[in-house]
Short mmCIF file of N, CA and C in Angstrom, two decimals:
data_model
loop_
_atom_site.label_atom_id
_atom_site.label_comp_id
_atom_site.label_asym_id
_atom_site.label_seq_id
_atom_site.Cartn_x
_atom_site.Cartn_y
_atom_site.Cartn_z
N UNK A 1 10.48 -18.12 1.84
CA UNK A 1 10.67 -17.46 0.57
C UNK A 1 12.12 -17.02 0.48
N UNK A 2 12.72 -17.25 -0.67
CA UNK A 2 14.12 -16.92 -0.88
C UNK A 2 14.25 -16.01 -2.11
N UNK A 3 15.44 -15.44 -2.26
CA UNK A 3 15.67 -14.57 -3.42
C UNK A 3 15.48 -15.33 -4.73
N UNK A 4 15.71 -16.62 -4.72
CA UNK A 4 15.52 -17.43 -5.92
C UNK A 4 14.05 -17.47 -6.36
N UNK A 5 13.13 -17.17 -5.43
CA UNK A 5 11.70 -17.18 -5.74
C UNK A 5 11.22 -15.87 -6.37
N UNK A 6 12.08 -14.86 -6.44
CA UNK A 6 11.65 -13.54 -6.93
C UNK A 6 11.05 -13.56 -8.34
N UNK A 7 11.59 -14.32 -9.29
CA UNK A 7 10.95 -14.32 -10.62
C UNK A 7 9.49 -14.80 -10.57
N UNK A 8 9.22 -15.83 -9.79
CA UNK A 8 7.84 -16.32 -9.68
C UNK A 8 6.96 -15.31 -8.96
N UNK A 9 7.52 -14.66 -7.94
CA UNK A 9 6.77 -13.63 -7.21
C UNK A 9 6.45 -12.47 -8.15
N UNK A 10 7.44 -12.09 -8.97
CA UNK A 10 7.23 -11.02 -9.94
C UNK A 10 6.10 -11.39 -10.89
N UNK A 11 6.17 -12.59 -11.45
CA UNK A 11 5.14 -13.03 -12.40
C UNK A 11 3.75 -13.00 -11.77
N UNK A 12 3.67 -13.36 -10.50
CA UNK A 12 2.38 -13.45 -9.83
C UNK A 12 1.83 -12.08 -9.41
N UNK A 13 2.70 -11.18 -8.93
CA UNK A 13 2.21 -9.94 -8.32
C UNK A 13 2.42 -8.68 -9.16
N UNK A 14 3.31 -8.72 -10.14
CA UNK A 14 3.59 -7.52 -10.92
C UNK A 14 2.36 -6.94 -11.62
N UNK A 15 1.49 -7.75 -12.22
CA UNK A 15 0.32 -7.14 -12.88
C UNK A 15 -0.57 -6.35 -11.91
N UNK A 16 -0.82 -6.88 -10.72
CA UNK A 16 -1.63 -6.16 -9.73
C UNK A 16 -0.93 -4.89 -9.27
N UNK A 17 0.37 -4.98 -9.03
CA UNK A 17 1.13 -3.80 -8.62
C UNK A 17 1.12 -2.72 -9.70
N UNK A 18 1.28 -3.14 -10.96
CA UNK A 18 1.31 -2.15 -12.04
C UNK A 18 -0.05 -1.47 -12.19
N UNK A 19 -1.14 -2.22 -12.04
CA UNK A 19 -2.47 -1.60 -12.09
C UNK A 19 -2.64 -0.60 -10.94
N UNK A 20 -2.21 -1.01 -9.76
CA UNK A 20 -2.27 -0.14 -8.58
C UNK A 20 -1.49 1.15 -8.83
N UNK A 21 -0.27 1.02 -9.35
CA UNK A 21 0.55 2.20 -9.60
C UNK A 21 -0.01 3.05 -10.74
N UNK A 22 -0.56 2.42 -11.76
CA UNK A 22 -1.13 3.17 -12.88
C UNK A 22 -2.29 4.04 -12.41
N UNK A 23 -3.00 3.59 -11.40
CA UNK A 23 -4.11 4.39 -10.87
C UNK A 23 -3.60 5.59 -10.08
N UNK A 24 -2.34 5.58 -9.72
CA UNK A 24 -1.78 6.66 -8.92
C UNK A 24 -0.88 7.61 -9.70
N UNK A 25 -0.28 7.15 -10.78
CA UNK A 25 0.65 8.02 -11.51
C UNK A 25 0.15 8.42 -12.90
N UNK A 26 -0.94 7.87 -13.36
CA UNK A 26 -1.62 8.22 -14.62
C UNK A 26 -0.81 7.94 -15.89
N UNK A 27 0.34 7.35 -15.77
CA UNK A 27 1.18 7.07 -16.95
C UNK A 27 1.61 5.61 -16.87
N UNK A 28 1.24 4.82 -17.88
CA UNK A 28 1.55 3.39 -17.88
C UNK A 28 3.05 3.13 -17.83
N UNK A 29 3.83 3.92 -18.57
CA UNK A 29 5.28 3.70 -18.59
C UNK A 29 5.88 3.97 -17.21
N UNK A 30 5.42 5.02 -16.56
CA UNK A 30 5.91 5.31 -15.21
C UNK A 30 5.48 4.22 -14.25
N UNK A 31 4.25 3.75 -14.39
CA UNK A 31 3.77 2.65 -13.53
C UNK A 31 4.63 1.41 -13.72
N UNK A 32 5.01 1.12 -14.97
CA UNK A 32 5.88 -0.04 -15.23
C UNK A 32 7.25 0.15 -14.58
N UNK A 33 7.79 1.37 -14.71
CA UNK A 33 9.09 1.65 -14.08
C UNK A 33 9.02 1.51 -12.56
N UNK A 34 7.96 2.04 -11.97
CA UNK A 34 7.82 1.97 -10.52
C UNK A 34 7.58 0.53 -10.05
N UNK A 35 6.92 -0.26 -10.88
CA UNK A 35 6.73 -1.68 -10.55
C UNK A 35 8.08 -2.37 -10.49
N UNK A 36 8.93 -2.11 -11.47
CA UNK A 36 10.26 -2.71 -11.47
C UNK A 36 11.07 -2.22 -10.27
N UNK A 37 10.97 -0.94 -9.97
CA UNK A 37 11.68 -0.38 -8.81
C UNK A 37 11.20 -1.03 -7.51
N UNK A 38 9.91 -1.31 -7.43
CA UNK A 38 9.37 -1.99 -6.25
C UNK A 38 10.05 -3.33 -6.05
N UNK A 39 10.19 -4.09 -7.12
CA UNK A 39 10.81 -5.40 -7.02
C UNK A 39 12.32 -5.30 -6.80
N UNK A 40 12.95 -4.26 -7.33
CA UNK A 40 14.37 -4.05 -7.05
C UNK A 40 14.58 -3.81 -5.56
N UNK A 41 13.70 -3.04 -4.97
CA UNK A 41 13.81 -2.79 -3.53
C UNK A 41 13.57 -4.07 -2.73
N UNK A 42 12.64 -4.88 -3.19
CA UNK A 42 12.41 -6.16 -2.51
C UNK A 42 13.66 -7.03 -2.61
N UNK A 43 14.31 -7.03 -3.76
CA UNK A 43 15.51 -7.85 -3.96
C UNK A 43 16.64 -7.41 -3.04
N UNK A 44 16.62 -6.16 -2.59
CA UNK A 44 17.67 -5.66 -1.70
C UNK A 44 17.44 -6.01 -0.24
N UNK A 45 16.27 -6.56 0.08
CA UNK A 45 15.99 -6.95 1.46
C UNK A 45 16.84 -8.18 1.77
N UNK A 46 17.67 -8.11 2.82
CA UNK A 46 18.57 -9.23 3.09
C UNK A 46 17.86 -10.49 3.57
N UNK A 47 16.76 -10.35 4.30
CA UNK A 47 16.09 -11.52 4.88
C UNK A 47 14.62 -11.52 4.48
N UNK A 48 14.32 -12.08 3.33
CA UNK A 48 12.95 -12.10 2.84
C UNK A 48 12.02 -12.92 3.73
N UNK A 49 12.58 -13.88 4.44
CA UNK A 49 11.76 -14.72 5.31
C UNK A 49 11.14 -13.91 6.45
N UNK A 50 11.72 -12.78 6.77
CA UNK A 50 11.21 -11.95 7.87
C UNK A 50 9.95 -11.18 7.48
N UNK A 51 9.60 -11.16 6.21
CA UNK A 51 8.41 -10.44 5.75
C UNK A 51 7.19 -11.31 6.00
N UNK A 52 6.28 -10.80 6.86
CA UNK A 52 5.08 -11.57 7.20
C UNK A 52 4.12 -11.68 6.03
N UNK A 53 3.85 -10.56 5.37
CA UNK A 53 2.87 -10.54 4.30
C UNK A 53 3.49 -9.86 3.09
N UNK A 54 3.96 -10.64 2.16
CA UNK A 54 4.69 -10.12 1.01
C UNK A 54 3.86 -9.16 0.17
N UNK A 55 2.61 -9.50 -0.09
CA UNK A 55 1.75 -8.66 -0.92
C UNK A 55 1.59 -7.27 -0.29
N UNK A 56 1.29 -7.23 0.99
CA UNK A 56 1.13 -5.95 1.68
C UNK A 56 2.44 -5.17 1.68
N UNK A 57 3.54 -5.86 1.90
CA UNK A 57 4.85 -5.23 1.91
C UNK A 57 5.14 -4.59 0.55
N UNK A 58 4.88 -5.32 -0.53
CA UNK A 58 5.12 -4.79 -1.87
C UNK A 58 4.23 -3.60 -2.18
N UNK A 59 2.96 -3.67 -1.79
CA UNK A 59 2.06 -2.56 -2.06
C UNK A 59 2.44 -1.33 -1.26
N UNK A 60 2.98 -1.52 -0.08
CA UNK A 60 3.44 -0.38 0.71
C UNK A 60 4.64 0.27 0.03
N UNK A 61 5.59 -0.55 -0.44
CA UNK A 61 6.73 -0.01 -1.19
C UNK A 61 6.22 0.76 -2.42
N UNK A 62 5.31 0.15 -3.16
CA UNK A 62 4.78 0.77 -4.38
C UNK A 62 4.09 2.09 -4.06
N UNK A 63 3.29 2.12 -3.01
CA UNK A 63 2.61 3.36 -2.63
C UNK A 63 3.62 4.45 -2.28
N UNK A 64 4.65 4.09 -1.52
CA UNK A 64 5.68 5.06 -1.17
C UNK A 64 6.41 5.58 -2.41
N UNK A 65 6.68 4.69 -3.36
CA UNK A 65 7.32 5.12 -4.61
C UNK A 65 6.42 6.07 -5.40
N UNK A 66 5.12 5.80 -5.41
CA UNK A 66 4.19 6.70 -6.11
C UNK A 66 4.16 8.07 -5.44
N UNK A 67 4.17 8.09 -4.13
CA UNK A 67 4.20 9.37 -3.40
C UNK A 67 5.49 10.11 -3.72
N UNK A 68 6.62 9.40 -3.68
CA UNK A 68 7.91 10.02 -4.02
C UNK A 68 7.90 10.56 -5.45
N UNK A 69 7.29 9.81 -6.35
CA UNK A 69 7.20 10.24 -7.75
C UNK A 69 6.44 11.57 -7.85
N UNK A 70 5.31 11.66 -7.16
CA UNK A 70 4.53 12.90 -7.20
C UNK A 70 5.28 14.06 -6.56
N UNK A 71 5.99 13.79 -5.50
CA UNK A 71 6.79 14.85 -4.87
C UNK A 71 7.86 15.36 -5.82
N UNK A 72 8.53 14.43 -6.48
CA UNK A 72 9.58 14.82 -7.43
C UNK A 72 9.00 15.61 -8.59
N UNK A 73 7.84 15.18 -9.07
CA UNK A 73 7.19 15.89 -10.18
C UNK A 73 6.78 17.30 -9.76
N UNK A 74 6.35 17.44 -8.53
CA UNK A 74 5.92 18.76 -8.06
C UNK A 74 7.10 19.72 -7.95
N UNK A 75 8.30 19.18 -7.74
CA UNK A 75 9.49 20.02 -7.60
C UNK A 75 10.10 20.42 -8.93
N UNK A 76 9.76 19.73 -10.00
CA UNK A 76 10.38 20.02 -11.29
C UNK A 76 9.38 20.68 -12.23
N UNK A 77 9.93 21.44 -13.14
CA UNK A 77 9.07 22.06 -14.15
C UNK A 77 8.64 21.01 -15.15
N UNK A 78 7.48 21.21 -15.73
CA UNK A 78 6.98 20.29 -16.76
C UNK A 78 7.73 20.56 -18.06
N UNK A 79 8.05 19.50 -18.76
CA UNK A 79 8.81 19.68 -20.00
C UNK A 79 7.94 19.59 -21.24
N UNK A 80 6.67 19.17 -21.08
CA UNK A 80 5.79 19.09 -22.24
C UNK A 80 4.35 19.23 -21.78
N UNK A 81 3.44 19.57 -22.71
CA UNK A 81 2.02 19.66 -22.34
C UNK A 81 1.50 18.34 -21.78
N UNK A 82 2.04 17.22 -22.28
CA UNK A 82 1.62 15.91 -21.77
C UNK A 82 1.95 15.79 -20.28
N UNK A 83 3.13 16.28 -19.89
CA UNK A 83 3.52 16.26 -18.48
C UNK A 83 2.58 17.13 -17.65
N UNK A 84 2.21 18.31 -18.18
CA UNK A 84 1.32 19.20 -17.44
C UNK A 84 -0.03 18.55 -17.19
N UNK A 85 -0.57 17.85 -18.18
CA UNK A 85 -1.87 17.22 -17.98
C UNK A 85 -1.78 16.11 -16.94
N UNK A 86 -0.66 15.42 -16.87
CA UNK A 86 -0.50 14.37 -15.86
C UNK A 86 -0.47 14.96 -14.46
N UNK A 87 0.09 16.16 -14.33
CA UNK A 87 0.17 16.76 -13.00
C UNK A 87 -1.18 17.20 -12.47
N UNK A 88 -2.12 17.55 -13.34
CA UNK A 88 -3.40 18.00 -12.82
C UNK A 88 -4.38 16.86 -12.60
N UNK A 89 -4.00 15.64 -12.93
CA UNK A 89 -4.83 14.48 -12.62
C UNK A 89 -4.38 13.95 -11.27
N UNK A 90 -5.11 14.34 -10.24
CA UNK A 90 -4.70 14.03 -8.89
C UNK A 90 -5.00 12.58 -8.52
N UNK A 91 -4.16 12.01 -7.65
CA UNK A 91 -4.39 10.62 -7.24
C UNK A 91 -5.73 10.49 -6.55
N UNK A 92 -6.29 9.29 -6.64
CA UNK A 92 -7.55 8.89 -6.03
C UNK A 92 -8.72 9.80 -6.42
N UNK A 93 -8.64 10.45 -7.56
CA UNK A 93 -9.76 11.22 -8.05
C UNK A 93 -10.01 12.53 -7.31
N UNK A 94 -9.06 12.98 -6.53
CA UNK A 94 -9.25 14.20 -5.76
C UNK A 94 -9.43 15.38 -6.71
N UNK A 95 -10.31 16.31 -6.34
CA UNK A 95 -10.65 17.42 -7.22
C UNK A 95 -9.67 18.58 -7.08
N UNK A 96 -8.96 18.67 -5.99
CA UNK A 96 -8.07 19.80 -5.76
C UNK A 96 -6.75 19.32 -5.19
N UNK A 97 -5.72 20.15 -5.29
CA UNK A 97 -4.45 19.78 -4.66
C UNK A 97 -4.59 19.60 -3.15
N UNK A 98 -5.43 20.42 -2.54
CA UNK A 98 -5.64 20.31 -1.10
C UNK A 98 -6.26 18.96 -0.73
N UNK A 99 -7.24 18.53 -1.52
CA UNK A 99 -7.88 17.25 -1.26
C UNK A 99 -6.90 16.10 -1.48
N UNK A 100 -6.05 16.22 -2.50
CA UNK A 100 -5.05 15.18 -2.75
C UNK A 100 -4.06 15.11 -1.60
N UNK A 101 -3.63 16.27 -1.13
CA UNK A 101 -2.70 16.31 0.00
C UNK A 101 -3.33 15.71 1.24
N UNK A 102 -4.58 16.07 1.49
CA UNK A 102 -5.29 15.53 2.65
C UNK A 102 -5.41 14.01 2.54
N UNK A 103 -5.73 13.52 1.36
CA UNK A 103 -5.86 12.07 1.17
C UNK A 103 -4.52 11.37 1.42
N UNK A 104 -3.43 11.95 0.95
CA UNK A 104 -2.11 11.36 1.18
C UNK A 104 -1.78 11.36 2.67
N UNK A 105 -2.10 12.46 3.35
CA UNK A 105 -1.83 12.53 4.79
C UNK A 105 -2.65 11.50 5.55
N UNK A 106 -3.92 11.35 5.16
CA UNK A 106 -4.77 10.35 5.82
C UNK A 106 -4.24 8.94 5.58
N UNK A 107 -3.76 8.69 4.38
CA UNK A 107 -3.19 7.37 4.08
C UNK A 107 -1.96 7.12 4.94
N UNK A 108 -1.11 8.13 5.09
CA UNK A 108 0.08 7.98 5.93
C UNK A 108 -0.31 7.71 7.38
N UNK A 109 -1.34 8.41 7.87
CA UNK A 109 -1.82 8.19 9.24
C UNK A 109 -2.36 6.77 9.38
N UNK A 110 -3.11 6.31 8.38
CA UNK A 110 -3.67 4.96 8.43
C UNK A 110 -2.56 3.91 8.44
N UNK A 111 -1.53 4.09 7.60
CA UNK A 111 -0.41 3.14 7.60
C UNK A 111 0.31 3.16 8.94
N UNK A 112 0.50 4.35 9.50
CA UNK A 112 1.15 4.44 10.81
C UNK A 112 0.31 3.75 11.87
N UNK A 113 -0.99 3.93 11.81
CA UNK A 113 -1.89 3.27 12.77
C UNK A 113 -1.77 1.76 12.65
N UNK A 114 -1.68 1.25 11.44
CA UNK A 114 -1.52 -0.20 11.25
C UNK A 114 -0.20 -0.69 11.84
N UNK A 115 0.84 0.11 11.70
CA UNK A 115 2.14 -0.27 12.25
C UNK A 115 2.10 -0.33 13.77
N UNK A 116 1.22 0.44 14.39
CA UNK A 116 1.11 0.48 15.85
C UNK A 116 0.38 -0.73 16.42
N UNK A 117 -0.32 -1.47 15.59
CA UNK A 117 -1.06 -2.64 16.05
C UNK A 117 -0.11 -3.79 16.39
N UNK A 118 -0.58 -4.71 17.20
CA UNK A 118 0.21 -5.91 17.47
C UNK A 118 0.36 -6.68 16.15
N UNK A 119 1.40 -7.48 16.03
CA UNK A 119 1.58 -8.24 14.78
C UNK A 119 0.37 -9.11 14.42
N UNK A 120 -0.23 -9.77 15.41
CA UNK A 120 -1.39 -10.61 15.13
C UNK A 120 -2.57 -9.78 14.66
N UNK A 121 -2.84 -8.69 15.35
CA UNK A 121 -3.96 -7.82 14.98
C UNK A 121 -3.77 -7.27 13.56
N UNK A 122 -2.56 -6.80 13.27
CA UNK A 122 -2.26 -6.26 11.94
C UNK A 122 -2.42 -7.34 10.88
N UNK A 123 -1.92 -8.53 11.15
CA UNK A 123 -2.01 -9.62 10.17
C UNK A 123 -3.47 -9.98 9.88
N UNK A 124 -4.27 -10.08 10.93
CA UNK A 124 -5.69 -10.39 10.76
C UNK A 124 -6.37 -9.31 9.93
N UNK A 125 -6.10 -8.05 10.25
CA UNK A 125 -6.71 -6.93 9.54
C UNK A 125 -6.31 -6.94 8.06
N UNK A 126 -5.04 -7.15 7.79
CA UNK A 126 -4.55 -7.16 6.40
C UNK A 126 -5.17 -8.32 5.63
N UNK A 127 -5.23 -9.49 6.25
CA UNK A 127 -5.84 -10.63 5.57
C UNK A 127 -7.29 -10.35 5.21
N UNK A 128 -8.00 -9.66 6.08
CA UNK A 128 -9.41 -9.38 5.84
C UNK A 128 -9.60 -8.21 4.88
N UNK A 129 -8.99 -7.09 5.16
CA UNK A 129 -9.27 -5.87 4.40
C UNK A 129 -8.48 -5.72 3.12
N UNK A 130 -7.26 -6.23 3.07
CA UNK A 130 -6.45 -6.08 1.87
C UNK A 130 -6.50 -7.32 0.97
N UNK A 131 -6.59 -8.48 1.59
CA UNK A 131 -6.61 -9.71 0.80
C UNK A 131 -8.01 -10.28 0.65
N UNK A 132 -8.98 -9.70 1.35
CA UNK A 132 -10.38 -10.08 1.18
C UNK A 132 -10.79 -11.42 1.76
N UNK A 133 -10.01 -11.95 2.68
CA UNK A 133 -10.37 -13.24 3.26
C UNK A 133 -11.51 -13.08 4.27
N UNK A 134 -12.45 -14.00 4.27
CA UNK A 134 -13.53 -13.96 5.26
C UNK A 134 -13.00 -14.34 6.65
N UNK A 135 -13.74 -13.94 7.66
CA UNK A 135 -13.33 -14.18 9.05
C UNK A 135 -13.02 -15.65 9.31
N UNK A 136 -13.90 -16.52 8.87
CA UNK A 136 -13.73 -17.96 9.13
C UNK A 136 -12.43 -18.48 8.51
N UNK A 137 -12.13 -18.06 7.29
CA UNK A 137 -10.90 -18.53 6.63
C UNK A 137 -9.66 -18.03 7.36
N UNK A 138 -9.72 -16.80 7.86
CA UNK A 138 -8.59 -16.26 8.63
C UNK A 138 -8.39 -17.09 9.90
N UNK A 139 -9.49 -17.37 10.59
CA UNK A 139 -9.41 -18.17 11.82
C UNK A 139 -8.80 -19.53 11.53
N UNK A 140 -9.25 -20.18 10.47
CA UNK A 140 -8.72 -21.49 10.11
C UNK A 140 -7.24 -21.42 9.74
N UNK A 141 -6.90 -20.42 8.94
CA UNK A 141 -5.52 -20.28 8.47
C UNK A 141 -4.55 -20.04 9.64
N UNK A 142 -4.99 -19.21 10.60
CA UNK A 142 -4.11 -18.86 11.72
C UNK A 142 -4.26 -19.78 12.92
N UNK A 143 -5.25 -20.67 12.86
CA UNK A 143 -5.47 -21.58 13.97
C UNK A 143 -5.97 -20.90 15.23
N UNK A 144 -6.85 -19.91 15.06
CA UNK A 144 -7.39 -19.17 16.20
C UNK A 144 -8.92 -19.20 16.14
N UNK A 145 -9.54 -18.77 17.23
CA UNK A 145 -10.99 -18.75 17.28
C UNK A 145 -11.55 -17.64 16.40
N UNK A 146 -12.74 -17.87 15.88
CA UNK A 146 -13.43 -16.88 15.06
C UNK A 146 -13.62 -15.58 15.85
N UNK A 147 -13.95 -15.69 17.13
CA UNK A 147 -14.16 -14.48 17.94
C UNK A 147 -12.87 -13.66 18.06
N UNK A 148 -11.72 -14.33 18.05
CA UNK A 148 -10.44 -13.61 18.10
C UNK A 148 -10.26 -12.79 16.83
N UNK A 149 -10.62 -13.36 15.70
CA UNK A 149 -10.55 -12.64 14.43
C UNK A 149 -11.46 -11.42 14.48
N UNK A 150 -12.71 -11.62 14.89
CA UNK A 150 -13.68 -10.53 14.92
C UNK A 150 -13.23 -9.41 15.86
N UNK A 151 -12.75 -9.77 17.04
CA UNK A 151 -12.30 -8.76 18.01
C UNK A 151 -11.10 -7.98 17.48
N UNK A 152 -10.18 -8.67 16.84
CA UNK A 152 -8.99 -7.99 16.33
C UNK A 152 -9.31 -7.08 15.15
N UNK A 153 -10.24 -7.47 14.31
CA UNK A 153 -10.64 -6.59 13.21
C UNK A 153 -11.32 -5.34 13.78
N UNK A 154 -12.18 -5.53 14.75
CA UNK A 154 -12.84 -4.38 15.39
C UNK A 154 -11.80 -3.49 16.07
N UNK A 155 -10.84 -4.10 16.75
CA UNK A 155 -9.78 -3.33 17.42
C UNK A 155 -8.98 -2.52 16.40
N UNK A 156 -8.62 -3.14 15.29
CA UNK A 156 -7.85 -2.45 14.25
C UNK A 156 -8.64 -1.30 13.65
N UNK A 157 -9.91 -1.54 13.34
CA UNK A 157 -10.75 -0.48 12.77
C UNK A 157 -10.89 0.68 13.75
N UNK A 158 -11.14 0.37 15.01
CA UNK A 158 -11.28 1.43 16.01
C UNK A 158 -9.99 2.21 16.17
N UNK A 159 -8.86 1.51 16.17
CA UNK A 159 -7.57 2.18 16.31
C UNK A 159 -7.31 3.11 15.12
N UNK A 160 -7.54 2.61 13.91
CA UNK A 160 -7.34 3.44 12.71
C UNK A 160 -8.28 4.64 12.72
N UNK A 161 -9.54 4.40 13.06
CA UNK A 161 -10.52 5.49 13.11
C UNK A 161 -10.10 6.55 14.14
N UNK A 162 -9.64 6.09 15.31
CA UNK A 162 -9.22 7.02 16.37
C UNK A 162 -8.02 7.85 15.89
N UNK A 163 -7.04 7.20 15.27
CA UNK A 163 -5.86 7.92 14.78
C UNK A 163 -6.23 8.94 13.69
N UNK A 164 -7.13 8.55 12.81
CA UNK A 164 -7.57 9.48 11.75
C UNK A 164 -8.31 10.66 12.35
N UNK A 165 -9.15 10.41 13.34
CA UNK A 165 -9.87 11.50 14.01
C UNK A 165 -8.91 12.43 14.74
N UNK A 166 -7.91 11.85 15.40
CA UNK A 166 -6.90 12.67 16.10
C UNK A 166 -6.14 13.55 15.12
N UNK A 167 -5.80 13.01 13.98
CA UNK A 167 -5.02 13.79 13.01
C UNK A 167 -5.87 14.88 12.36
N UNK A 168 -7.19 14.65 12.31
CA UNK A 168 -8.08 15.64 11.70
C UNK A 168 -8.30 16.82 12.63
N UNK A 169 -8.04 16.59 13.90
CA UNK A 169 -8.08 17.71 14.69
C UNK A 169 -8.69 18.02 15.89
#
C-alpha cells in the first residue's frame, strides 16, 4: 500500500470510520472532522507498508481522536445549550461520568493488552474479533493450522481478560 492508494482507502473505509466516530462524539459534523483528521494522520505515516492491519490501525487512531475530543470538551466551557446536551451524552451509553471513565480506562487496558501479544497472536485476534473472519478463513489466509488459530484466539482472550482483571483491582 502506498500513499497514492489513500483516496481509494478513504472511499472504502471513511463511511465505517465516520459511523464509529458518530457513535462516540454524538455530533455528525465533529465525526466528519475527526474522520478527516484520522486520514490526515495516516497520510503522515512515512512507511504505510509497515502497517499490518490498516483497518485496525485507522480505528485505533479514530478512537484516540474521539478520546482527545472528549478530553478537550471537558476542559472548555460550553458555548451553547446544544454543546451542553452533547456533553451529557456519554460514550457507549454509559449512565454516569464515572461509568464512562471506567469504560475508557478498560478500553485503554484492552488496547494495551493487545499490544503486548505477539504479532501473530494479535493479527489472528484482530481478524477474528474486529473483522469477523471465521477461524477456518483465518487459517487459510495465514497458511497456518486451524488449531493454531484457535489457540491464539484463546491466548489473546485470556491475556486481555487477565489484564482487565488486574486493572480492576
